[in-house]
PDB file of C-alpha atoms in Angstrom:
ATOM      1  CA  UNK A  87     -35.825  74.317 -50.472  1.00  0.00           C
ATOM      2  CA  UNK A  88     -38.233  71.921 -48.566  1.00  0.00           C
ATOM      3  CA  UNK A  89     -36.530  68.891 -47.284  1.00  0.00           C
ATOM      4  CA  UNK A  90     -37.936  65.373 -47.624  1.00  0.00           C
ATOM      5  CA  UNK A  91     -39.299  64.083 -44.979  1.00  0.00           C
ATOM      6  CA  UNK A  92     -38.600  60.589 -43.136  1.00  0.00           C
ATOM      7  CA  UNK A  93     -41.465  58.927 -44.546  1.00  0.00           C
ATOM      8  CA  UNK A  94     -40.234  59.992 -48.268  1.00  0.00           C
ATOM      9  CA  UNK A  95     -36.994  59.083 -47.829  1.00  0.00           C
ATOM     10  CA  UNK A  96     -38.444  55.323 -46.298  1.00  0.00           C
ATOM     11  CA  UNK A  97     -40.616  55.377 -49.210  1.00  0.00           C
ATOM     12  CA  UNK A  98     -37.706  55.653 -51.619  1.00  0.00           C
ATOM     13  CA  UNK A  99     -35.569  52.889 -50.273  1.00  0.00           C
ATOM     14  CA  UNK A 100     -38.273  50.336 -49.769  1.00  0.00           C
ATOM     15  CA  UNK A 101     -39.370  50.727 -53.112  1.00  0.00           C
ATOM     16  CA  UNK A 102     -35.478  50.932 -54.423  1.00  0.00           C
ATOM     17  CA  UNK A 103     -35.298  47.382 -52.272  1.00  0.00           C
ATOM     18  CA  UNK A 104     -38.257  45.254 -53.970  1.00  0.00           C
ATOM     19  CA  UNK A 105     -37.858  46.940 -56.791  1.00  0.00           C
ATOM     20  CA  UNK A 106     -41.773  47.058 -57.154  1.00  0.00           C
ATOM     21  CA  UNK A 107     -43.771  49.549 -56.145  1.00  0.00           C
ATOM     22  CA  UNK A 108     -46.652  46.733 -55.040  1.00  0.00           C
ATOM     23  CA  UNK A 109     -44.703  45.023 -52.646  1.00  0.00           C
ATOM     24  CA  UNK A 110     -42.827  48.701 -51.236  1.00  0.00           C
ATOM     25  CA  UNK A 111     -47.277  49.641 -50.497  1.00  0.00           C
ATOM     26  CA  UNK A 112     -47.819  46.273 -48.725  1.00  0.00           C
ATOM     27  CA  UNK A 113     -44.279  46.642 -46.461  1.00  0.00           C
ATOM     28  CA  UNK A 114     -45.531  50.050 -45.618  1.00  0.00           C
ATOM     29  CA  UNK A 115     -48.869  49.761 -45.150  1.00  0.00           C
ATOM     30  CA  UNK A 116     -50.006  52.492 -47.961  1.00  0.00           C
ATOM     31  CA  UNK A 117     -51.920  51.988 -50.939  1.00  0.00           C
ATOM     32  CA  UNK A 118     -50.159  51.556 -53.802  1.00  0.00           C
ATOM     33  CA  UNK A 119     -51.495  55.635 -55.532  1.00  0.00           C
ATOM     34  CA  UNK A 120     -49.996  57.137 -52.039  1.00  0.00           C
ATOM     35  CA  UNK A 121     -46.400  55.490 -52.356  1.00  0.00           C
ATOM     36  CA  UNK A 122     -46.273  56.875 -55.256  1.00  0.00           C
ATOM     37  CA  UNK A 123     -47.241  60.599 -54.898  1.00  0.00           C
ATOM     38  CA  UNK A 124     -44.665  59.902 -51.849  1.00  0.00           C
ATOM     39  CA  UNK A 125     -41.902  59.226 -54.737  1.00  0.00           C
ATOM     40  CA  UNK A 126     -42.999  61.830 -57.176  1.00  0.00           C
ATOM     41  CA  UNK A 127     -42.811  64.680 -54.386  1.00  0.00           C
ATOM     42  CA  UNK A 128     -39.669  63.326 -53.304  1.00  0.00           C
ATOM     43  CA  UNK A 129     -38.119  63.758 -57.069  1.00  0.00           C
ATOM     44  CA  UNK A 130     -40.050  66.732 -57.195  1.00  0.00           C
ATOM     45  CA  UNK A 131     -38.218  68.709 -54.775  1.00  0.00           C
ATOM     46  CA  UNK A 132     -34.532  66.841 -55.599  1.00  0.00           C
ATOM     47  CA  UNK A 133     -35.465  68.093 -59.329  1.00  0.00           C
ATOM     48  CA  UNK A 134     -33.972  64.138 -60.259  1.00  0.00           C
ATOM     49  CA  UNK A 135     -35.929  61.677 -61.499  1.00  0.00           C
ATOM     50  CA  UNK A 136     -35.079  58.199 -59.560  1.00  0.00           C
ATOM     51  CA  UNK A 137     -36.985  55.686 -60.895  1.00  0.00           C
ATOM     52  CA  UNK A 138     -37.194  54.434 -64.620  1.00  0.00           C
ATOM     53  CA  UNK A 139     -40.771  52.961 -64.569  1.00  0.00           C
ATOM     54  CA  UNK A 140     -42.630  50.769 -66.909  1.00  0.00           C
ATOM     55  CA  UNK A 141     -45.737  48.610 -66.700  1.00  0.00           C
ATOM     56  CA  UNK A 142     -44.106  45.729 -65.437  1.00  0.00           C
ATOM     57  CA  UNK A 143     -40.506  46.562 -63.843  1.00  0.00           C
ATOM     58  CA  UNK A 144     -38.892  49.447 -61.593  1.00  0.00           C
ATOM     59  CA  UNK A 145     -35.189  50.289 -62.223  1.00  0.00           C
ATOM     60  CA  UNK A 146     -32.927  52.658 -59.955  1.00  0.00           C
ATOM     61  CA  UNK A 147     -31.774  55.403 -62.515  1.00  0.00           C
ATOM     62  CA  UNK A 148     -27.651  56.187 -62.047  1.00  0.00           C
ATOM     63  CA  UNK A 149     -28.637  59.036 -59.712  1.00  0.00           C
ATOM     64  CA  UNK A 150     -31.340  57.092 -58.022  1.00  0.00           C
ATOM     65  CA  UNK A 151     -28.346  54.446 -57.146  1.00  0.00           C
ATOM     66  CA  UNK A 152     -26.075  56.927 -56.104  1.00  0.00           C
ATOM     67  CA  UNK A 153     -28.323  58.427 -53.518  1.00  0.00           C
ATOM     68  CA  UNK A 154     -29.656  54.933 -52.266  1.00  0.00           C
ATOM     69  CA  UNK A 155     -26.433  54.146 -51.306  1.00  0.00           C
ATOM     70  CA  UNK A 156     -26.389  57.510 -49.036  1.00  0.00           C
ATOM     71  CA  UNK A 157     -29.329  57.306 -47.750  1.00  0.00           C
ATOM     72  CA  UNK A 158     -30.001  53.615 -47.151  1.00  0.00           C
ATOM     73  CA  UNK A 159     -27.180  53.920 -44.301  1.00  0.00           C
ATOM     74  CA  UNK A 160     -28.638  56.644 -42.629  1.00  0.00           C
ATOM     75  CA  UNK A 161     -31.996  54.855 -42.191  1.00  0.00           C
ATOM     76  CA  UNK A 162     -30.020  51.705 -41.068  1.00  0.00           C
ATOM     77  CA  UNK A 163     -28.685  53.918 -38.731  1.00  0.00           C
ATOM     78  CA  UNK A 164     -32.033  55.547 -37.184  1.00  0.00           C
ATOM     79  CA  UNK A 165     -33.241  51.924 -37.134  1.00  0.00           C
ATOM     80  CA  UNK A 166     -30.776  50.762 -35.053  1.00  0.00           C
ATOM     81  CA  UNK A 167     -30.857  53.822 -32.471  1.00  0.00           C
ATOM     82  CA  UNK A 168     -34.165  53.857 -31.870  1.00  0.00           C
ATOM     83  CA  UNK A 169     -34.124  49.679 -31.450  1.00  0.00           C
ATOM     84  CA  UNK A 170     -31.540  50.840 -28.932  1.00  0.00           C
ATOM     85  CA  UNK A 171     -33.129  53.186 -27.037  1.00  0.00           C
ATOM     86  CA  UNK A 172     -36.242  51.063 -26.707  1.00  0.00           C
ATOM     87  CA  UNK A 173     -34.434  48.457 -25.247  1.00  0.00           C
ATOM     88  CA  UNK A 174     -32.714  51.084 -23.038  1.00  0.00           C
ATOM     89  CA  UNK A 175     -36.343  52.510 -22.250  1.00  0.00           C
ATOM     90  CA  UNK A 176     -37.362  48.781 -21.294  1.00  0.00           C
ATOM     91  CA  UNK A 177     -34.422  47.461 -19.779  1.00  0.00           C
ATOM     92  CA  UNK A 178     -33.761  45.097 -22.365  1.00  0.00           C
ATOM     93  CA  UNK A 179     -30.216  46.046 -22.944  1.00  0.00           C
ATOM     94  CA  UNK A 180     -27.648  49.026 -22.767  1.00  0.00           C
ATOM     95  CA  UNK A 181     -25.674  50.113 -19.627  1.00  0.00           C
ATOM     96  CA  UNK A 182     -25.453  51.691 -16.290  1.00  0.00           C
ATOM     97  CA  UNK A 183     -22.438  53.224 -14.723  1.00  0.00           C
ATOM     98  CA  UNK A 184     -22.584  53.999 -10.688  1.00  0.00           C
ATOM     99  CA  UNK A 185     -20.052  55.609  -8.502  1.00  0.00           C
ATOM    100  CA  UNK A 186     -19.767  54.022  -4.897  1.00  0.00           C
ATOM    101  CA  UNK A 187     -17.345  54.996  -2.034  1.00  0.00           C
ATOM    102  CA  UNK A 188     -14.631  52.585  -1.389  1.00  0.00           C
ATOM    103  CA  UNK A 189     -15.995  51.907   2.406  1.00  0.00           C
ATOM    104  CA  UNK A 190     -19.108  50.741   1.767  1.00  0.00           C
ATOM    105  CA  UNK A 191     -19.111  48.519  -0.949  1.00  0.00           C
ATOM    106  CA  UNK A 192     -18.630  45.284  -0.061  1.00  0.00           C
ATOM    107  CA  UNK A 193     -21.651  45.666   1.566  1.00  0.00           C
ATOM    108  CA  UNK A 194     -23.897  46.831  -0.955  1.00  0.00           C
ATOM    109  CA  UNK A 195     -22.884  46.181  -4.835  1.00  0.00           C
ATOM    110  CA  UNK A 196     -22.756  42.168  -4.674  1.00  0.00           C
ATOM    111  CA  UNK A 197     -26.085  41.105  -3.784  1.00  0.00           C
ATOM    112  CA  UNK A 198     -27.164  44.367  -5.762  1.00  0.00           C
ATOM    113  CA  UNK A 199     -26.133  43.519  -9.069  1.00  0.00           C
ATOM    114  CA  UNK A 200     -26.823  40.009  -8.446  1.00  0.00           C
ATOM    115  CA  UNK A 201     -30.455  40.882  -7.998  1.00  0.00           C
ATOM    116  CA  UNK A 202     -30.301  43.866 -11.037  1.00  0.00           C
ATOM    117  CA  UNK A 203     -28.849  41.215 -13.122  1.00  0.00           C
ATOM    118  CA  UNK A 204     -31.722  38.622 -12.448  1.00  0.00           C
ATOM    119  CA  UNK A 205     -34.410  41.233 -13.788  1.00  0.00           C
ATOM    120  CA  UNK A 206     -32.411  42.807 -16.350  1.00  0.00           C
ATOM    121  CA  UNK A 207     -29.628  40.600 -18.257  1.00  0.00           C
ATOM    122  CA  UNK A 208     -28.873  42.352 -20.897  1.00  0.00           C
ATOM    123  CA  UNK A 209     -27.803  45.039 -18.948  1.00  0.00           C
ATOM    124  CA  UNK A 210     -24.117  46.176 -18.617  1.00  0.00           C
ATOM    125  CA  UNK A 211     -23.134  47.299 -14.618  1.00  0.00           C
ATOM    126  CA  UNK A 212     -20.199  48.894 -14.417  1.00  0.00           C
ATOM    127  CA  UNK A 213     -19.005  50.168 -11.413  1.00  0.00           C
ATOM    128  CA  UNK A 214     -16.319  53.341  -9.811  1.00  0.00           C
ATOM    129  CA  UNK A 215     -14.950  52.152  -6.957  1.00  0.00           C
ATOM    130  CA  UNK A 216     -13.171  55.460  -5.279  1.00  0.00           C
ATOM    131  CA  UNK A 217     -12.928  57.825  -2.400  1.00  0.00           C
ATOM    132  CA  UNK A 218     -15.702  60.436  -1.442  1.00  0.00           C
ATOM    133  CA  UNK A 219     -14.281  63.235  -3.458  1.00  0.00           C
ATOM    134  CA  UNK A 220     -13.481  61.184  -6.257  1.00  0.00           C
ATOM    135  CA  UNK A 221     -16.945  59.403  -6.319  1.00  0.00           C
ATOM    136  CA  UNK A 222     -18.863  62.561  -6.295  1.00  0.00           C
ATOM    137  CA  UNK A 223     -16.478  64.188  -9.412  1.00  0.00           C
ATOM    138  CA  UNK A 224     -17.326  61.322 -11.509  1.00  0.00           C
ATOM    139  CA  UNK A 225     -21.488  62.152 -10.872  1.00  0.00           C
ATOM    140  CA  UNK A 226     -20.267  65.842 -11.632  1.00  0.00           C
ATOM    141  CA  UNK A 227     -18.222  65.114 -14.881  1.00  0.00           C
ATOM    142  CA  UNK A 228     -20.777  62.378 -16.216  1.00  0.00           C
ATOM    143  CA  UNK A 229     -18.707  59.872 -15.676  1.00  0.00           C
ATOM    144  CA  UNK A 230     -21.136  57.903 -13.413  1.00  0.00           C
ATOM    145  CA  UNK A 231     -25.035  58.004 -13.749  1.00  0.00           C
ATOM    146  CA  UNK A 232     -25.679  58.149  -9.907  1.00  0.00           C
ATOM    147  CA  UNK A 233     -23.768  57.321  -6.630  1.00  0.00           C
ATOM    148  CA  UNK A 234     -23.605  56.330  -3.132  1.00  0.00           C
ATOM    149  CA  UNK A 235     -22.119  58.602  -1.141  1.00  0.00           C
ATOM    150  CA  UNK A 236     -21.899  60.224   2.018  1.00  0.00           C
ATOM    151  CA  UNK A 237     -20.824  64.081   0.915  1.00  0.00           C
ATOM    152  CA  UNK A 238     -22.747  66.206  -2.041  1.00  0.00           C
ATOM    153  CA  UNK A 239     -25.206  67.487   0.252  1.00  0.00           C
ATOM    154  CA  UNK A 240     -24.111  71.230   0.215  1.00  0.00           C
ATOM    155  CA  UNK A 241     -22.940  71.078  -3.527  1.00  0.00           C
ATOM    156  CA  UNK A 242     -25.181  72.650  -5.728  1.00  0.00           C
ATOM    157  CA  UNK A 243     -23.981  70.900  -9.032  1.00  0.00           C
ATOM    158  CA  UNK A 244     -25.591  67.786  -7.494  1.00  0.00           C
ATOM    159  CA  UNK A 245     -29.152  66.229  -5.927  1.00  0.00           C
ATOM    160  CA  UNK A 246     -28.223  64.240  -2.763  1.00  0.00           C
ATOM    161  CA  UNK A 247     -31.191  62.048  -1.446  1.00  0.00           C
ATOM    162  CA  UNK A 248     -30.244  60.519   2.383  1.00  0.00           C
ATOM    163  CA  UNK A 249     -30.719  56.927   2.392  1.00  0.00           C
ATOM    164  CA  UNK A 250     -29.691  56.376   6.268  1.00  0.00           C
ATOM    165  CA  UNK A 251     -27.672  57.755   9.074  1.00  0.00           C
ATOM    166  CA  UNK A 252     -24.296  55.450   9.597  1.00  0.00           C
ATOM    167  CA  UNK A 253     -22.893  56.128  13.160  1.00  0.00           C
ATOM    168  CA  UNK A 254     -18.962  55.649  13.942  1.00  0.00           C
ATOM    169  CA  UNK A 255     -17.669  52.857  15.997  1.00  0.00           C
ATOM    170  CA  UNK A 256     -15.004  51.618  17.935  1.00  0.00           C
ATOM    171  CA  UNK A 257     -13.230  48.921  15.954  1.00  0.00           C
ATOM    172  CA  UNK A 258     -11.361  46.556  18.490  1.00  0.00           C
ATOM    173  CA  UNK A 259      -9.721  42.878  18.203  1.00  0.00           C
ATOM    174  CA  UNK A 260     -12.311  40.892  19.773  1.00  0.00           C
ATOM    175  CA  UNK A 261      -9.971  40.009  22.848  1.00  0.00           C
ATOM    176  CA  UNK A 262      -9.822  43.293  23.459  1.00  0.00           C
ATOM    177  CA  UNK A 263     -11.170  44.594  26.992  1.00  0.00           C
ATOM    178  CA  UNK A 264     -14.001  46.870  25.361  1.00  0.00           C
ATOM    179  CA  UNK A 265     -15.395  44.230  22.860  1.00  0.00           C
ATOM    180  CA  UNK A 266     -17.811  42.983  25.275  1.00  0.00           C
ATOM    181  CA  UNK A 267     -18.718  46.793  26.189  1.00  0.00           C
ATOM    182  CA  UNK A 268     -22.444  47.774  24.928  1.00  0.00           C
ATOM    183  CA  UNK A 269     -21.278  51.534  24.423  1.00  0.00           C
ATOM    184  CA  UNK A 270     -17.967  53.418  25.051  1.00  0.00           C
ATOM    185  CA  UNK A 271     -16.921  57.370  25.778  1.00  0.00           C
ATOM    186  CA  UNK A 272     -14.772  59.201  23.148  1.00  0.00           C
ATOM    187  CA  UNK A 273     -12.521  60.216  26.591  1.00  0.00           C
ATOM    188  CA  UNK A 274     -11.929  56.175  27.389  1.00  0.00           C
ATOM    189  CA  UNK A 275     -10.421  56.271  23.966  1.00  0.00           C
ATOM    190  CA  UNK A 276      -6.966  58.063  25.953  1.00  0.00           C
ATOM    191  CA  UNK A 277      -6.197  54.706  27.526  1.00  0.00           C
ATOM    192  CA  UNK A 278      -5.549  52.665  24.479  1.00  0.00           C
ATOM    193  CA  UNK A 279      -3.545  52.674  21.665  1.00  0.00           C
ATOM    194  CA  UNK A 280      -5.453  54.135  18.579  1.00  0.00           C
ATOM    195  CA  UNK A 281      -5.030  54.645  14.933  1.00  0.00           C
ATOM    196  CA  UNK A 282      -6.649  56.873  12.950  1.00  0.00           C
ATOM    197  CA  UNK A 283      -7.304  58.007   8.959  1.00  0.00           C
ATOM    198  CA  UNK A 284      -5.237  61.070   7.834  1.00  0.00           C
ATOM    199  CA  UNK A 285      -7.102  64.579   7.234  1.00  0.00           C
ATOM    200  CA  UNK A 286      -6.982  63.516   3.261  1.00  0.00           C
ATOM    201  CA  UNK A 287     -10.093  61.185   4.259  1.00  0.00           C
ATOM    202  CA  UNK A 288     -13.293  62.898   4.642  1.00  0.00           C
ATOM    203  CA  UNK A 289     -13.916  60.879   7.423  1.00  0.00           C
ATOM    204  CA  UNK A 290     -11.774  62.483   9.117  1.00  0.00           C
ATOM    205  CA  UNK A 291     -13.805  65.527   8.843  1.00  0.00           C
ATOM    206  CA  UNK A 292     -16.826  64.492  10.396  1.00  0.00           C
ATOM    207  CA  UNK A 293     -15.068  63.367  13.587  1.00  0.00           C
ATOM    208  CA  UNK A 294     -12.927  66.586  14.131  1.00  0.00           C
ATOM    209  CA  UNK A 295     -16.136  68.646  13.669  1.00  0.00           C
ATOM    210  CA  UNK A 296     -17.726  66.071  16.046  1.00  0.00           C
ATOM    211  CA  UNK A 297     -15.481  66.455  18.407  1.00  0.00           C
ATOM    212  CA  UNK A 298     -14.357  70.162  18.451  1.00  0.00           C
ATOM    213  CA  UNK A 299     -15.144  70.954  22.013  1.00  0.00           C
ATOM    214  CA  UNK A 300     -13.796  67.579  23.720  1.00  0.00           C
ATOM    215  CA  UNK A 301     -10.205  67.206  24.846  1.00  0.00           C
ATOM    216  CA  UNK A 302      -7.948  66.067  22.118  1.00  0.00           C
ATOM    217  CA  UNK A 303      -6.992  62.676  22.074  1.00  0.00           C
ATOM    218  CA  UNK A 304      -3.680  61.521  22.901  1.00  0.00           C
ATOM    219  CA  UNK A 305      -0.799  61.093  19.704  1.00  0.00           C
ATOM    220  CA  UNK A 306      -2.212  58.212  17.621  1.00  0.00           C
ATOM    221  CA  UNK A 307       0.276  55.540  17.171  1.00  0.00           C
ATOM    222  CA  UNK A 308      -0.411  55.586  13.488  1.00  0.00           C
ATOM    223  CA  UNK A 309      -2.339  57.535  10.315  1.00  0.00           C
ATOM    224  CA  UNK A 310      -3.657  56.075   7.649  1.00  0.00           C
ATOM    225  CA  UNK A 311      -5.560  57.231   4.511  1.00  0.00           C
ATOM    226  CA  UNK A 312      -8.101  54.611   4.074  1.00  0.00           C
ATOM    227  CA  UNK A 313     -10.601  52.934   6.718  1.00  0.00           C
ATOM    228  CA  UNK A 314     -10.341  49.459   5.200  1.00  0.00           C
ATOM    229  CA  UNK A 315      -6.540  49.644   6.343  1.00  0.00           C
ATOM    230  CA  UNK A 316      -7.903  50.739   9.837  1.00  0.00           C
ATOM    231  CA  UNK A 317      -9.414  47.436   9.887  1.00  0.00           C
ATOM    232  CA  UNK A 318      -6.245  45.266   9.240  1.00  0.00           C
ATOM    233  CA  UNK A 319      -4.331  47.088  11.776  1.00  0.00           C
ATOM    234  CA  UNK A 320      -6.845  46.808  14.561  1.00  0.00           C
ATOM    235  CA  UNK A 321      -7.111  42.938  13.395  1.00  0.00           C
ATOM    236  CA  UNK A 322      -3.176  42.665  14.115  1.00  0.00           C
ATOM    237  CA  UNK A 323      -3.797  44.396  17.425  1.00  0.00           C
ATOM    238  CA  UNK A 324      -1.551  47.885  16.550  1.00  0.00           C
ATOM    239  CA  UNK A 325      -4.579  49.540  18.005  1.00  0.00           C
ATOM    240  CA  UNK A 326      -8.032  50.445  18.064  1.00  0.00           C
ATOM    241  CA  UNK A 327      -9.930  52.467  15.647  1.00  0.00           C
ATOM    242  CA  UNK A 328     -13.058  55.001  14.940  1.00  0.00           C
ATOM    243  CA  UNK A 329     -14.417  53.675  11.862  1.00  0.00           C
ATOM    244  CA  UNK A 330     -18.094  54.235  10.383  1.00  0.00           C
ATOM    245  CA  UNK A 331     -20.165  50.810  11.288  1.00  0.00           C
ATOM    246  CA  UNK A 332     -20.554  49.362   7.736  1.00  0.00           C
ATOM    247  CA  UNK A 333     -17.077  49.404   7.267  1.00  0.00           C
ATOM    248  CA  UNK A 334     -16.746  46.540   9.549  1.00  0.00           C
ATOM    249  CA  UNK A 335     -16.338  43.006   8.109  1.00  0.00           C
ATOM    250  CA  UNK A 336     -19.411  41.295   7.398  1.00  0.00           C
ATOM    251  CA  UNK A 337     -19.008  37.697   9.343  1.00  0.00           C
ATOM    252  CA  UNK A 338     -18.328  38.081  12.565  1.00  0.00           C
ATOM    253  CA  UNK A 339     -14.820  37.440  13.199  1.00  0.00           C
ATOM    254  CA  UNK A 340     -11.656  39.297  15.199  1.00  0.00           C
ATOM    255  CA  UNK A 341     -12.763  43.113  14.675  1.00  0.00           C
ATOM    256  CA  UNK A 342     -16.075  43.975  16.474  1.00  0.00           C
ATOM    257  CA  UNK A 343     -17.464  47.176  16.709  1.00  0.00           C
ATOM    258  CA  UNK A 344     -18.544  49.216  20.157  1.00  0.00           C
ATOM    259  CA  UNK A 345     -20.943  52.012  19.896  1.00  0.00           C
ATOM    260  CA  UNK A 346     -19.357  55.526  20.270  1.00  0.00           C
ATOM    261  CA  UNK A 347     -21.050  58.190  22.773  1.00  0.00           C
ATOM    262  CA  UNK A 348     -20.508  61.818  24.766  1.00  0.00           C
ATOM    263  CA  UNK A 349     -21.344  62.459  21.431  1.00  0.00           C
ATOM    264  CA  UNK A 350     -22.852  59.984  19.100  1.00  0.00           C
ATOM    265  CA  UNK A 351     -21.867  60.851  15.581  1.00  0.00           C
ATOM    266  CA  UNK A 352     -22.671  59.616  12.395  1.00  0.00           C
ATOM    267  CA  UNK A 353     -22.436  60.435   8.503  1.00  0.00           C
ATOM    268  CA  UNK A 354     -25.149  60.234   6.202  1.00  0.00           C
ATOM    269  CA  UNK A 355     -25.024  57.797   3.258  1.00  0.00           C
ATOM    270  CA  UNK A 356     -27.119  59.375   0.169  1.00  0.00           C
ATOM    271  CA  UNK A 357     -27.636  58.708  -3.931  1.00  0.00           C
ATOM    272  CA  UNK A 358     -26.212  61.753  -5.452  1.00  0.00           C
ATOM    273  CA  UNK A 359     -26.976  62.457  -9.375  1.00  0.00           C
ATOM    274  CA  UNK A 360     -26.178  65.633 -11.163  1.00  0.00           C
ATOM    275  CA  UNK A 361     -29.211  68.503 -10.717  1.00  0.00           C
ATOM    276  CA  UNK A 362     -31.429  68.844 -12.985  1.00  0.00           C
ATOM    277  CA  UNK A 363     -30.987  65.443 -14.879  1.00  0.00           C
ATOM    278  CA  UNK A 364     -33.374  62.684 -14.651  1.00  0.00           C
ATOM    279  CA  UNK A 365     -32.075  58.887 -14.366  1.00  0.00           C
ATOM    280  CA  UNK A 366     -32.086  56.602 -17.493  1.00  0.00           C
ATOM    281  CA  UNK A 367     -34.698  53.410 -16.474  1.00  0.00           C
ATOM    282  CA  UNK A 368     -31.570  51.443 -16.127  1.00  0.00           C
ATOM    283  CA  UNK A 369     -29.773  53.726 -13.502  1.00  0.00           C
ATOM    284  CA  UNK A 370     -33.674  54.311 -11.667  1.00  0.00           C
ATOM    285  CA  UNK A 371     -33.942  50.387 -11.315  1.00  0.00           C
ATOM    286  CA  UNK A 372     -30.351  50.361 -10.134  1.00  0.00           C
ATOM    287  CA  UNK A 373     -30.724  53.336  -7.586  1.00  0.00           C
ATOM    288  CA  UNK A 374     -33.823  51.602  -5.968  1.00  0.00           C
ATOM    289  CA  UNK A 375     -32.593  48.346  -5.316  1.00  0.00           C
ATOM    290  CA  UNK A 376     -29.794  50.028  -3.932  1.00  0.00           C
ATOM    291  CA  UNK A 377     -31.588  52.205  -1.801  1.00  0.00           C
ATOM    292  CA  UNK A 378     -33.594  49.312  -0.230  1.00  0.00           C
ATOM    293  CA  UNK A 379     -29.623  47.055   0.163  1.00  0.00           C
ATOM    294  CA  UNK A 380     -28.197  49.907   1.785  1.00  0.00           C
ATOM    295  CA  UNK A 381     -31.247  50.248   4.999  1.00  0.00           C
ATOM    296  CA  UNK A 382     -31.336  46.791   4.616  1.00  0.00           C
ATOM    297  CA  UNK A 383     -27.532  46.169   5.784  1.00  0.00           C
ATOM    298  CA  UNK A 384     -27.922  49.176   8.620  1.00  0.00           C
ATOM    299  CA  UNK A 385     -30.725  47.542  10.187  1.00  0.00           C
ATOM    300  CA  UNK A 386     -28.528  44.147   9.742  1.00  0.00           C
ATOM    301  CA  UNK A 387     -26.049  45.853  11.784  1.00  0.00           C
ATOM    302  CA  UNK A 388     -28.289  46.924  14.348  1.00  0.00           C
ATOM    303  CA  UNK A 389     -29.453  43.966  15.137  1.00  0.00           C
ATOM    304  CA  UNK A 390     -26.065  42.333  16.017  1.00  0.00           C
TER     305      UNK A 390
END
């Protein structure tokens, strides 16, 4: 059996609605002998006749009624999604959902939705706030349309494009006797106090690779799992701290941070989305105001 086709089925309810077939040709732009050949071949293949006619009125027949009311929602329905995805396709409303690791988003997502929301008000942010491993399962699962990360790059579920290189620091009160340094070696480290993030963090990772083939450093005083607690304790003076450099507050206040060397190391700091899959125009607008924040802040911090 052929199936009717959008335009008969449109056809049907507009004239069903004005209840004149004049009026239903005017609304749709036809003239009046093509609406209805677009009405007889849609009761020609339903074998139902759905209009009572006469020369001066149009009346639903009991079967005509009964399939108005099924079919009028489901054109309500395409109406309304493809209203939805034009104003999706033009930023005019919908949603955008990003993942962004816990250590680097103060620095980042404020000004970044302030200046998304400016262009595109109608647009819902919403925002996963996690760890590395968490951040990059919520790309993988669909959770999150996009996020900033610094691991995904060897993952083949995922496309990882490097924004910047973020090198590690020495976090230390600002009284402390390396604050005013311009550069410190990892072996100096031995004669302070230090604390340090637990293997659970990634960043842990990157500095025992970094550091395979130096001495190990001496017992920290104490292990933490996130870097943002790092920064409290070296605030309160329990020790000092390797910590990547836009983890540090933002004002200047009583943590500073001294560049690492004998080596230099760094992690990189990348939008990850799931291969394959383009953005939505939302989540592209998003990603590229938050890939020019992001170099933005580093060079920030290099200038200090």
């Amino acid at each position: 059996m052929t199936k009717p086709t959008l335009a008969d089925l449109r056809a049907f309810v507009t004239v069903a609605e004005t209840q004149s077939f004049a009026a239903a040709a005017r609304a749709l732009y036809l003239s009046q002998p093509a609406l209805s050949r677009r009405i007889s071949h849609l009761e020609d293949m339903l074998e139902v006749r759905l209009f009572d006619r006469t020369t001066r009125s149009v009346a639903l027949t009991t079967l005509g009624q009964r399939f108005l009311g099924q079919v009028r929602g489901l054109m309500e329905e395409l109406d309304r999604s493809v209203l939805s995805l034009r104003d999706a396709a033009e930023l005019e409303a919908g949603d955008v959902t990003i993942g962004v690791v816990l250590s680097t988003i103060h620095h980042f997502m404020p000004p970044v939705i302030n200046a998304f929301r400016e262009q595109h008000p109608r647009v819902l942010v919403r925002i996963i706030e996690e760890g590395a491993d968490e951040v990059l399962a919520a790309v993988k699962q669909g959770e999150a349309d996009f996020a900033l990360n610094y691991i995904g790059m060897q993952d083949p579920e995922v496309e990882f494009t490097p924004l910047l290189k973020e090198p590690y620091v020495l976090a230390v009160p600002t009284g402390h006797p390396l604050a005013r340094r311009r550069s410190v070696g990892w072996e100096e480290l031995a004669d302070y106090p230090h604390a340090r993030v637990s293997q659970a963090s990634r960043n842990r990772l990157f500095i025992d690779q970094a550091l395979a083939e130096l001495p190990p450093l001496p017992r920290p005083v104490c292990e933490v799992r996130h870097v943002s607690t790092l920064i409290d304790l070296v605030e309160h003076g329990t020790g000092v701290a390797v910590v990547p450099q836009l983890t540090l507050p933002l004002r200047p206040g009583s943590v500073v941070g001294v560049r690492l060397e004998r080596p230099a190391i760094s992690r990189p700091i990348g939008i990850i989305k799931r291969a394959g899959r383009s953005l939505s125009p939302a989540a592209e607008a998003f990603a590229e105001l938050l890939a020019n924040a992001s170099r933005a802040a580093l060079n920030s911090r290099k200038r200090r």
